PDB file of C-alpha atoms in Angstrom:
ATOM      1  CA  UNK A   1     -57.731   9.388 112.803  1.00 58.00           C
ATOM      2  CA  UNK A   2     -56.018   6.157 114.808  1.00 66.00           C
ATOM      3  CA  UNK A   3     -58.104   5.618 117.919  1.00 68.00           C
ATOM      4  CA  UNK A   4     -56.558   6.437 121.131  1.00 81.00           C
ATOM      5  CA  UNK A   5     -56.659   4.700 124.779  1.00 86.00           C
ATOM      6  CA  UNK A   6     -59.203   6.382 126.676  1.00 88.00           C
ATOM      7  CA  UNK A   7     -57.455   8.482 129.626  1.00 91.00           C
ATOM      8  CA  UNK A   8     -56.785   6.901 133.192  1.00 90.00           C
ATOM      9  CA  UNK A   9     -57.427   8.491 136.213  1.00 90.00           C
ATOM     10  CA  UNK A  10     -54.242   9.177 137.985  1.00 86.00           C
ATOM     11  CA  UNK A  11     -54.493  10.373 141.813  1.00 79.00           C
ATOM     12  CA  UNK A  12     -57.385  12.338 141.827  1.00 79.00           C
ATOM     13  CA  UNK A  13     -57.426  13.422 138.414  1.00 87.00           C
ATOM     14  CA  UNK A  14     -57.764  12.476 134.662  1.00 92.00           C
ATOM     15  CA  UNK A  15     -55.402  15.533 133.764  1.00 90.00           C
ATOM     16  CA  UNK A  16     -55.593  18.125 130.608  1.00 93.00           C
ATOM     17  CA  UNK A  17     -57.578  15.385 128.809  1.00 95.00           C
ATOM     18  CA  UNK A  18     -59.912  14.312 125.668  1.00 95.00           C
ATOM     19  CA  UNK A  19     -61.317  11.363 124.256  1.00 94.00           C
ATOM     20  CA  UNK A  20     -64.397  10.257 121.745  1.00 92.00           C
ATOM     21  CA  UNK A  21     -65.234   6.678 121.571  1.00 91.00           C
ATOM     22  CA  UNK A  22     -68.374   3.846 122.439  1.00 88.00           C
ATOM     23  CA  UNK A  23     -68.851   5.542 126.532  1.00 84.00           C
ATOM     24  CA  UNK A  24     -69.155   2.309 129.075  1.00 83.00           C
ATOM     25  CA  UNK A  25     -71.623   1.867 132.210  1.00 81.00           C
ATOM     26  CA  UNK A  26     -69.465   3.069 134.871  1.00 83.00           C
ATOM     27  CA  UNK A  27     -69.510   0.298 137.453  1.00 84.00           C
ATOM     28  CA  UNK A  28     -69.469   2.114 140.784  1.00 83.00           C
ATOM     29  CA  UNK A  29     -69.212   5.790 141.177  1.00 86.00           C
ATOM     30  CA  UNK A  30     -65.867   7.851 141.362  1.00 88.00           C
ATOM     31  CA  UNK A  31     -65.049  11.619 141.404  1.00 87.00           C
ATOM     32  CA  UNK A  32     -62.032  13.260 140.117  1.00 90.00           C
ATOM     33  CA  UNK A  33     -60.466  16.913 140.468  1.00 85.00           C
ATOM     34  CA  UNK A  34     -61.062  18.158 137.332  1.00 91.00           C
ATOM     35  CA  UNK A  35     -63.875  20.100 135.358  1.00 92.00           C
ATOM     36  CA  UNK A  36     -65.419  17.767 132.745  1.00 95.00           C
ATOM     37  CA  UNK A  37     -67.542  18.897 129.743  1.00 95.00           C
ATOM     38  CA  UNK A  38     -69.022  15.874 128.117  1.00 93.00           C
ATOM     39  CA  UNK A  39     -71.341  15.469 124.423  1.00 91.00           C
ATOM     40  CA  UNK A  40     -73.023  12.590 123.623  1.00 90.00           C
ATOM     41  CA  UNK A  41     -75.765  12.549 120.303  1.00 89.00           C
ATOM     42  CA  UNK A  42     -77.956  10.922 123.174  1.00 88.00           C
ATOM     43  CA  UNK A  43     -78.860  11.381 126.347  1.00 87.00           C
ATOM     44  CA  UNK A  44     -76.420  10.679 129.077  1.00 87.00           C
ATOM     45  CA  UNK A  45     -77.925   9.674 132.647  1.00 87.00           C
ATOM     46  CA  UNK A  46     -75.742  10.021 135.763  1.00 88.00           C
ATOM     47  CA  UNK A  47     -76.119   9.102 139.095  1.00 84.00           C
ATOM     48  CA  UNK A  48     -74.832  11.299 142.061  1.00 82.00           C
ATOM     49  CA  UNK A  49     -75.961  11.473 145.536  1.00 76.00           C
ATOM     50  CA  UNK A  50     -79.162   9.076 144.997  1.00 75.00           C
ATOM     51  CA  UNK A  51     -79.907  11.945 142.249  1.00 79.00           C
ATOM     52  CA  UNK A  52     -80.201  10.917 138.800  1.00 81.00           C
ATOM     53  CA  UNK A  53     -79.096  14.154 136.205  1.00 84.00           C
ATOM     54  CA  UNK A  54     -80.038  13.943 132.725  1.00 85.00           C
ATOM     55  CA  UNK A  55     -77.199  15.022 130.123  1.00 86.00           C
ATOM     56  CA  UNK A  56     -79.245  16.491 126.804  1.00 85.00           C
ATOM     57  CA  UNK A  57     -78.907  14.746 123.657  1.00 87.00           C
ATOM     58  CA  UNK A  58     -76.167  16.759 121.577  1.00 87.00           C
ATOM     59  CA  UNK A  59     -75.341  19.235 123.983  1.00 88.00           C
ATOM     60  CA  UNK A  60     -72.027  20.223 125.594  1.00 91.00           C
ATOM     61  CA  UNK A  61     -72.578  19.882 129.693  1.00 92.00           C
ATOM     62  CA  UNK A  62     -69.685  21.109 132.346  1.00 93.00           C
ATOM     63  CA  UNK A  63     -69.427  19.857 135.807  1.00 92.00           C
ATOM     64  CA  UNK A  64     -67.273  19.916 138.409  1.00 89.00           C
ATOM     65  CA  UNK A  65     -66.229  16.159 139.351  1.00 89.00           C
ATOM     66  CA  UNK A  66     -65.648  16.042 142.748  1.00 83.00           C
ATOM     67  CA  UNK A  67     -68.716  14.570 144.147  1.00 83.00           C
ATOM     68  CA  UNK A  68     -68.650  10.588 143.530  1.00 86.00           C
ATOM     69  CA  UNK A  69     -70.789  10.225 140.182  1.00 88.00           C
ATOM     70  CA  UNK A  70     -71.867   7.381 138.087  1.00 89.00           C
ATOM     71  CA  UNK A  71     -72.698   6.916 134.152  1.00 90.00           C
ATOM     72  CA  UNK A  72     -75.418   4.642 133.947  1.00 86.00           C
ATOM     73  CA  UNK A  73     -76.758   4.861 130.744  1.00 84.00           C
ATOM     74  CA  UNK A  74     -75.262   6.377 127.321  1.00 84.00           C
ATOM     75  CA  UNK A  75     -75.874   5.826 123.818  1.00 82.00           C
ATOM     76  CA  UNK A  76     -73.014   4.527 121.261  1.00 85.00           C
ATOM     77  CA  UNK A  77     -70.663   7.658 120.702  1.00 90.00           C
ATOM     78  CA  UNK A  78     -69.541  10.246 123.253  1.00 91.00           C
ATOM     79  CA  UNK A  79     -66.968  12.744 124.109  1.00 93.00           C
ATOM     80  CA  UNK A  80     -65.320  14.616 126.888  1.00 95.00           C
ATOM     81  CA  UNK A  81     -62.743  16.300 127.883  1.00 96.00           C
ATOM     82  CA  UNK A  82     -61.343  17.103 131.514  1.00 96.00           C
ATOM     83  CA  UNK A  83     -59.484  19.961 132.785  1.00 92.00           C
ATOM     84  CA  UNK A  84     -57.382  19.890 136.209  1.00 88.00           C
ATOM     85  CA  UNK A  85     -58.895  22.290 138.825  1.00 83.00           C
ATOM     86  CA  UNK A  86     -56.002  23.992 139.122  1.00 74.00           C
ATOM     87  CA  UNK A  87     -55.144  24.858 135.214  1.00 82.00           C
ATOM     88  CA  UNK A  88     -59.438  26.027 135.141  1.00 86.00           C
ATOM     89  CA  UNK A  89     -58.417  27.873 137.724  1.00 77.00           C
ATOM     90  CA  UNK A  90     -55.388  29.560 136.241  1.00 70.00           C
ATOM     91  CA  UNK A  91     -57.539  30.653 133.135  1.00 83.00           C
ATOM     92  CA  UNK A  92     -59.105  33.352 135.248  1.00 78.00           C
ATOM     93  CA  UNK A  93     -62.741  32.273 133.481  1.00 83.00           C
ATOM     94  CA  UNK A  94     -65.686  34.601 134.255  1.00 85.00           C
ATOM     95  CA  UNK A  95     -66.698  34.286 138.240  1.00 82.00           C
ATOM     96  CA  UNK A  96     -70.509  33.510 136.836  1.00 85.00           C
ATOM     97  CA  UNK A  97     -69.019  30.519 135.401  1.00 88.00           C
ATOM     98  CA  UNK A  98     -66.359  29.323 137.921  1.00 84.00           C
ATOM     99  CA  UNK A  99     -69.137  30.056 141.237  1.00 82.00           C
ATOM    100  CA  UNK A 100     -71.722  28.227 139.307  1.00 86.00           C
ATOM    101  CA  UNK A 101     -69.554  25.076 138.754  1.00 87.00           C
ATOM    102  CA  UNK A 102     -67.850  24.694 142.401  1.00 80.00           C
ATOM    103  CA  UNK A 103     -71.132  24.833 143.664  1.00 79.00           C
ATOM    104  CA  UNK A 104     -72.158  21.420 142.450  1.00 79.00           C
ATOM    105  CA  UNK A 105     -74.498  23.182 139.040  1.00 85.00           C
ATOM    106  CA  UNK A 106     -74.716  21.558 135.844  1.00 89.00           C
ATOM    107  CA  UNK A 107     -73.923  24.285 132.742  1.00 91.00           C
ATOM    108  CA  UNK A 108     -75.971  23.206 129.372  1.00 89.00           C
ATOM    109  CA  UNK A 109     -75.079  24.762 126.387  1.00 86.00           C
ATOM    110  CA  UNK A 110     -77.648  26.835 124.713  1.00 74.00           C
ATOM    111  CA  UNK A 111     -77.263  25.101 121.339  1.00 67.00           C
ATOM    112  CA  UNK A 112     -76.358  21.506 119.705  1.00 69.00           C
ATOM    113  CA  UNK A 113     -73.145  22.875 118.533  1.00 67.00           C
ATOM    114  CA  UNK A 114     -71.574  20.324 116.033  1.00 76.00           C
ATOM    115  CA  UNK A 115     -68.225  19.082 118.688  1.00 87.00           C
ATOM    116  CA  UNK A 116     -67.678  15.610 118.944  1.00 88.00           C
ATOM    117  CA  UNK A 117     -65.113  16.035 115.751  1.00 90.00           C
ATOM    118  CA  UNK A 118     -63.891  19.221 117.788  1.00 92.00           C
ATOM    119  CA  UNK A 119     -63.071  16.655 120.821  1.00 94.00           C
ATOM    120  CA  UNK A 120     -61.902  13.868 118.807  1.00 92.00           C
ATOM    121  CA  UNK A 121     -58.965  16.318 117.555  1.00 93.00           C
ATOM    122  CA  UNK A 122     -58.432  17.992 121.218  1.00 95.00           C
ATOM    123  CA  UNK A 123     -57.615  14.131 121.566  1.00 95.00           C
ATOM    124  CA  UNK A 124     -55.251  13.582 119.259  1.00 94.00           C
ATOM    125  CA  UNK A 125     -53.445  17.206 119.728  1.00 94.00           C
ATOM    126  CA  UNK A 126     -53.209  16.691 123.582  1.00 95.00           C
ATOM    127  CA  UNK A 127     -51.842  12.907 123.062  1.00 93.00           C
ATOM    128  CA  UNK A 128     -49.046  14.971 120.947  1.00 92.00           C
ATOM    129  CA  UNK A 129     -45.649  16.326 122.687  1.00 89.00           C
ATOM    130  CA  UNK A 130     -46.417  19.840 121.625  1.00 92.00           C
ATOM    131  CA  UNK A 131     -46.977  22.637 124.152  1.00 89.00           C
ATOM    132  CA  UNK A 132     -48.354  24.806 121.319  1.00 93.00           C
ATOM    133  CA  UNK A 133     -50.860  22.395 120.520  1.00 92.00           C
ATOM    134  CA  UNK A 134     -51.910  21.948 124.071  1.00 93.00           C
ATOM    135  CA  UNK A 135     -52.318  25.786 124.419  1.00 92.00           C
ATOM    136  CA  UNK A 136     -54.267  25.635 121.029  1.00 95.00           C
ATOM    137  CA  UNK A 137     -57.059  23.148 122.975  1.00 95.00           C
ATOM    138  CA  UNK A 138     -56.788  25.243 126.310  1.00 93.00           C
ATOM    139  CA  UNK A 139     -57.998  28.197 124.350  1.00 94.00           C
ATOM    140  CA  UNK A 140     -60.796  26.466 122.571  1.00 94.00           C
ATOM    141  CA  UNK A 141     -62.074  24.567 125.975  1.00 94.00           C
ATOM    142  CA  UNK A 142     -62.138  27.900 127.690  1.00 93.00           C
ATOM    143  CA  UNK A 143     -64.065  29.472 124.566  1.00 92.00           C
ATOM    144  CA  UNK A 144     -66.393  26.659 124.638  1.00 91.00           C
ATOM    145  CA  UNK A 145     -67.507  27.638 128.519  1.00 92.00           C
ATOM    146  CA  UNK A 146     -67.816  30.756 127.479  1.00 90.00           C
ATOM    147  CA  UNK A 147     -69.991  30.005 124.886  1.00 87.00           C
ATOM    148  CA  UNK A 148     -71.798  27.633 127.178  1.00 89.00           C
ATOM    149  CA  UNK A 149     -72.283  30.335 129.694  1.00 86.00           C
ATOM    150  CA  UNK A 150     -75.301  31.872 127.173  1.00 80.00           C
ATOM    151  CA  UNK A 151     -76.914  28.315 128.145  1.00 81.00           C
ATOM    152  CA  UNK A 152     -78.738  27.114 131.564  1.00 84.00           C
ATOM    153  CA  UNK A 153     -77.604  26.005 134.905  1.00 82.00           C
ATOM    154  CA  UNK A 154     -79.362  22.856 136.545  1.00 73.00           C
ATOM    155  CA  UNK A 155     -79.547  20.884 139.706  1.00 61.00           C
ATOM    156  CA  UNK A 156     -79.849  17.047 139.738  1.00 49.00           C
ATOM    157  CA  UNK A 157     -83.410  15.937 139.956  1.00 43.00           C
ATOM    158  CA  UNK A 158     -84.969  13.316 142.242  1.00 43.00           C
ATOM    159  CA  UNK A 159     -84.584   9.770 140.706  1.00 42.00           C
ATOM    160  CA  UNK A 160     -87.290   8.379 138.311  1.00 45.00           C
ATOM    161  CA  UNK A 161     -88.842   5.426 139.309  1.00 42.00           C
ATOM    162  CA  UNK A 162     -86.256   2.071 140.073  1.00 41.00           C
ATOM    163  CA  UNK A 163     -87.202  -1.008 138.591  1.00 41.00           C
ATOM    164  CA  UNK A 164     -85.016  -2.495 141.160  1.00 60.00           C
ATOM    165  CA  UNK A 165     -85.965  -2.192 144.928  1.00 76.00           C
ATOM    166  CA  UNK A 166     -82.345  -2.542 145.926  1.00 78.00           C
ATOM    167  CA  UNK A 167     -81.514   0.454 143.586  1.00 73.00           C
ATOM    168  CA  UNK A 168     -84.336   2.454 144.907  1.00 77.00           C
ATOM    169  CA  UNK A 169     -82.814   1.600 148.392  1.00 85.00           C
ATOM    170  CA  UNK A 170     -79.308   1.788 147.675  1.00 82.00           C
ATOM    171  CA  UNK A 171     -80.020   5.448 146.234  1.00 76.00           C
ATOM    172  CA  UNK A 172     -81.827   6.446 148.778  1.00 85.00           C
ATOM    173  CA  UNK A 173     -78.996   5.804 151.114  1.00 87.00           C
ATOM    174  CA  UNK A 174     -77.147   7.931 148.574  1.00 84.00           C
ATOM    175  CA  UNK A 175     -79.617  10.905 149.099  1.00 81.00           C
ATOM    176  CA  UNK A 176     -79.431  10.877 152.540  1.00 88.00           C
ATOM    177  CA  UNK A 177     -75.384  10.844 152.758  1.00 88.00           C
ATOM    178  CA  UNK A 178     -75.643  13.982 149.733  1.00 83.00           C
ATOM    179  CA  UNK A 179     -77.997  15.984 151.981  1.00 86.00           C
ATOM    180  CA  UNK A 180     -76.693  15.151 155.271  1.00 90.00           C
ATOM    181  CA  UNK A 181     -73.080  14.471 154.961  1.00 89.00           C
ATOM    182  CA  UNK A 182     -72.072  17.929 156.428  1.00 90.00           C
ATOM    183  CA  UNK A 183     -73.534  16.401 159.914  1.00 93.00           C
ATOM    184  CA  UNK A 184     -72.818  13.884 162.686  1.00 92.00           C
ATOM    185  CA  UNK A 185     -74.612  11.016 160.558  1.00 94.00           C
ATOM    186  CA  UNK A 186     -72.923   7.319 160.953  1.00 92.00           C
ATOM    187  CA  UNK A 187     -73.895   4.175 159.543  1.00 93.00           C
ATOM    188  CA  UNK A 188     -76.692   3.971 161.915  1.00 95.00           C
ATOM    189  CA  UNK A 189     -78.412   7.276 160.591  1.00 95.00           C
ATOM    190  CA  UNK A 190     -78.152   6.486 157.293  1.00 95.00           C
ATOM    191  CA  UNK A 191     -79.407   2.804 157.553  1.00 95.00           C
ATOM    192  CA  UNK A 192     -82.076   4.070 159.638  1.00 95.00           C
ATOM    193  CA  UNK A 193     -83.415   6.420 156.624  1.00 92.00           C
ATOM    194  CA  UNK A 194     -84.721   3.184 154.532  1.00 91.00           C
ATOM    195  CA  UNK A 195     -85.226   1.513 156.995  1.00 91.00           C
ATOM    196  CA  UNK A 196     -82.361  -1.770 157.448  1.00 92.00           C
ATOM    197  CA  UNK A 197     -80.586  -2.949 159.829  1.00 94.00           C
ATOM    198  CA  UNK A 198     -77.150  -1.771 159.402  1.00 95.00           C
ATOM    199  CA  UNK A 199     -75.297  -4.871 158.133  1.00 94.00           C
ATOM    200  CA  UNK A 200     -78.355  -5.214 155.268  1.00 94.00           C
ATOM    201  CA  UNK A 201     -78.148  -1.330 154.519  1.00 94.00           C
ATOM    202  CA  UNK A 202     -74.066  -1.724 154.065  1.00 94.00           C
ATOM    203  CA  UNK A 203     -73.944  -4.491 152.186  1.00 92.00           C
ATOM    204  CA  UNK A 204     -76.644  -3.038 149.701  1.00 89.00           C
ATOM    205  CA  UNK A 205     -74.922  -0.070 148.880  1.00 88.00           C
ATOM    206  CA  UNK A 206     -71.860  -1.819 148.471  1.00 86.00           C
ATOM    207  CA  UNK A 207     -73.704  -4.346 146.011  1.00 81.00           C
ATOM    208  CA  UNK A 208     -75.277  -1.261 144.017  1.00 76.00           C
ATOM    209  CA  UNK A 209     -72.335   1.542 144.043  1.00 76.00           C
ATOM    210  CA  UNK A 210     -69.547  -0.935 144.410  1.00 78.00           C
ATOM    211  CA  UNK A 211     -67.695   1.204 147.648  1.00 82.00           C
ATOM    212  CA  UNK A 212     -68.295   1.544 151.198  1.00 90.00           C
ATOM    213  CA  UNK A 213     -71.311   3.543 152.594  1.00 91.00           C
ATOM    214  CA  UNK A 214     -67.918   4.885 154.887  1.00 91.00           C
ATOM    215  CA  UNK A 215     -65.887   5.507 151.616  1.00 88.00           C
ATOM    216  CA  UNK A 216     -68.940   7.577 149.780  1.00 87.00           C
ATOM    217  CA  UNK A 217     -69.683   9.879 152.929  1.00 91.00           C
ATOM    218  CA  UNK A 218     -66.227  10.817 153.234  1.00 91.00           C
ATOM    219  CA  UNK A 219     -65.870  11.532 149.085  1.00 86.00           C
ATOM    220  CA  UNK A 220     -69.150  13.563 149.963  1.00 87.00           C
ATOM    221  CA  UNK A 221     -67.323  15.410 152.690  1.00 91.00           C
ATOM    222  CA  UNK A 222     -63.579  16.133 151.288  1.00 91.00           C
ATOM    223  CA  UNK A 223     -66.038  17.558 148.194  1.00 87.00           C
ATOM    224  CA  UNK A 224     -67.263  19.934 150.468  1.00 89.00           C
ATOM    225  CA  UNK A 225     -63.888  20.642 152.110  1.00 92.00           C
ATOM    226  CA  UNK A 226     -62.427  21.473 148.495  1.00 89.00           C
ATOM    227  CA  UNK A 227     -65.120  23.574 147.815  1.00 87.00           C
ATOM    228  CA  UNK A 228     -64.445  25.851 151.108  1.00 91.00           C
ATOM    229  CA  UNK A 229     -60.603  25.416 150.689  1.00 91.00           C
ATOM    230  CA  UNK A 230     -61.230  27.099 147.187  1.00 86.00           C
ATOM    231  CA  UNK A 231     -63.648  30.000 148.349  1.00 85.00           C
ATOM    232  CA  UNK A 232     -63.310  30.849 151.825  1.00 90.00           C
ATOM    233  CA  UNK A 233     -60.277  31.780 153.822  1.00 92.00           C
ATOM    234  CA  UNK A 234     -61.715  29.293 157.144  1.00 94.00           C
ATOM    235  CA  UNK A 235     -59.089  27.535 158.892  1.00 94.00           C
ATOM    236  CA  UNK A 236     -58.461  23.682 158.613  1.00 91.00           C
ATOM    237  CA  UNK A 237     -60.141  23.575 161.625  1.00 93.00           C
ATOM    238  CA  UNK A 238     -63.535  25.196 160.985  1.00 96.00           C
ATOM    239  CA  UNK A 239     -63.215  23.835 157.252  1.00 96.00           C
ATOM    240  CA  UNK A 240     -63.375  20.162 159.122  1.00 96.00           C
ATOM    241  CA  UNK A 241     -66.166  20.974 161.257  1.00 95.00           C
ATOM    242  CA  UNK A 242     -68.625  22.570 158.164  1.00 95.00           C
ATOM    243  CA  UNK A 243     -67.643  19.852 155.646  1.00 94.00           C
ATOM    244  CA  UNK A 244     -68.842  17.060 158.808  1.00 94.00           C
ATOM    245  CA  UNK A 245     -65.645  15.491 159.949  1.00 95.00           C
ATOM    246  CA  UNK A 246     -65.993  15.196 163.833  1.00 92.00           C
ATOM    247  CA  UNK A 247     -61.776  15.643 164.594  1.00 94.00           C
ATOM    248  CA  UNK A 248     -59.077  17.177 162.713  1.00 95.00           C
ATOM    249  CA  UNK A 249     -57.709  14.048 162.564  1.00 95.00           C
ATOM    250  CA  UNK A 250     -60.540  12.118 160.680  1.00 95.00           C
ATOM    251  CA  UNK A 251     -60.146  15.624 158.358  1.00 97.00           C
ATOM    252  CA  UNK A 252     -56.782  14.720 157.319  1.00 96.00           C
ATOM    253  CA  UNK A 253     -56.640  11.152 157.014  1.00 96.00           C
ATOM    254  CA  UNK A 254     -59.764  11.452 154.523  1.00 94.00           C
ATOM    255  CA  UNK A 255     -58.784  13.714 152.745  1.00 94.00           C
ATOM    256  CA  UNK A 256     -55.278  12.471 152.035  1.00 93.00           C
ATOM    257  CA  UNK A 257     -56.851   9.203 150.948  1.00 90.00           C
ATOM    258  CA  UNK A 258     -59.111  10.802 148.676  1.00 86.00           C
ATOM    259  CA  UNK A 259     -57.405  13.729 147.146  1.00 86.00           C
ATOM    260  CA  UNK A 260     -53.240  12.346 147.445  1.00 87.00           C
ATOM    261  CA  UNK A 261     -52.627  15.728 149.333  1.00 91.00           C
ATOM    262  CA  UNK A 262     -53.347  17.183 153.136  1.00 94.00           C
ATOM    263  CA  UNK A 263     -55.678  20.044 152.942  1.00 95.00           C
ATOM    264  CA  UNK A 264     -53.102  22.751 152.839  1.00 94.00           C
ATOM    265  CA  UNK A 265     -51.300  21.464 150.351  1.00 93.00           C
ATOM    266  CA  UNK A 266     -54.594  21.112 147.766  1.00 91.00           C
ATOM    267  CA  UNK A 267     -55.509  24.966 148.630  1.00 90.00           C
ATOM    268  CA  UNK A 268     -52.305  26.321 147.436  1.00 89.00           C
ATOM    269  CA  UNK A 269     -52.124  24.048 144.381  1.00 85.00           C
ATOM    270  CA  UNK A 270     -55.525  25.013 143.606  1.00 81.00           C
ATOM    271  CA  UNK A 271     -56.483  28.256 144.965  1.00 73.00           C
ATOM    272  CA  UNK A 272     -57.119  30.990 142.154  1.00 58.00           C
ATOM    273  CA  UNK A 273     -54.486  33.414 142.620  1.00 49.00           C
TER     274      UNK A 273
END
């Protein structure tokens, strides 16, 4: 088959896509709207919240990418595919399956099931103007979870040991903000949990992660905002105050930067029906 571009992200998602090809080190982290299922025929090591997660060699693994997340090591062929939040939503997918995912869990399949050839043609067939084939890979992604759901849900673990002292700082920092970002924590809190002064602790995460200490805490918090927009029925104003904003106004202006939309506008294009 020709090789296609890998997909962009667009906004704050990579849409109904698929793509198999040589992964590359992310450089900082990012987070997206969509499910993603990824398969690699080695292990896959992420980064997310000052957590590392371990992807299993030749497994399929589904996770919800709206917490910032970083690839930092992969071997020489991989594959994944990403589905909007909305359209996973739409497909009405067992509420064992669709809980366990919003709530920040990892699925692992159960077996090495033979797929990268499987996402190599999603590739291909979603690249291609025809509905039918798009509706051909929407059926076989949502079979896959299914299949997936016979498999195990984890949590990130606690980092392994950092060669780097920066990187054992810098993800650190990260910890803190993932644990604590639904509170009344500033830079000064979070520098204070290495300890550095704050200028030091800001320019070391920026060095590490490549964004803002600022620009990670509020990914952190409109993560957590999405999350209650999907499953509760809280108003804007008591979604703010759980997710850690400290004014309505702080709510908005984050989240519009982050997810393109206000609040309201994200629940109804997203909320299952």
């Amino acid at each position: 088959m020709t090789a296609l571009v890998e997909p962009a992200q667009h906004g704050d998602s990579f849409g109904f896509s698929a793509w198999r090809g040589r992964p590359w080190v992310m450089p900082a982290p990012h987070a997206h709207n969509d499910i993603e299922i990824n398969v690699c025929p080695g292990e896959l090591v992420y980064e997310s919240g000052g957590r590392t997660t371990v992807f299993p060699a030749g497994v399929p693994c589904a996770f919800w990418g709206a917490r910032p997340h970083q690839l930092i090591q992969a071997g020489d062929d991989f594959a994944f595919v990403t589905v909007p939040l909305a359209q996973f939503m739409s497909w009405g997918v067992h509420e064992s399956i669709a809980d366990g995912l919003l709530h920040g869990a990892l699925l692992i399949g159960d077996d090495r099931m033979p797929l990268l050839d499987s996402f190599e043609r999603w590739a291909h067939d979603l690249a291609a103007p025809s509905a039918l084939g798009h509706r051909a890979v929407a059926l076989e992604v949502e079979a896959l979870l299914y299949r997936m759901a016979g498999g195990t849900w984890a949590s990130t673990v606690p980092a392994a040991d950092r060669a780097s002292r920066d990187l054992d700082r810098a993800s650190r920092m990260a910890s803190f903000i993932a644990e604590h970002a639904a509170e009344d924590i500033r830079l000064a809190d979070i520098a204070a949990s290495i300890p550095l002064h704050e200028n030091r602790a800001s320019a070391l995460f920026r060095s590490v992660f490549g964004t803002s200490v600022t620009a990670y805490l509020g990914q952190f918090r409109v993560a957590e905002a999405q999350r209650l927009l999907l499953t509760t029925d809280l108003t804007s104003a008591a979604v703010a105050g759980r997710a850690g904003f400290q004014s309505l106004s702080a709510y908005h202006e984050t989240f519009a930067r982050v997810a393109g939309v206000t609040p309201s506008q994200w629940r109804a294009e997203n909320r299952r029906t």
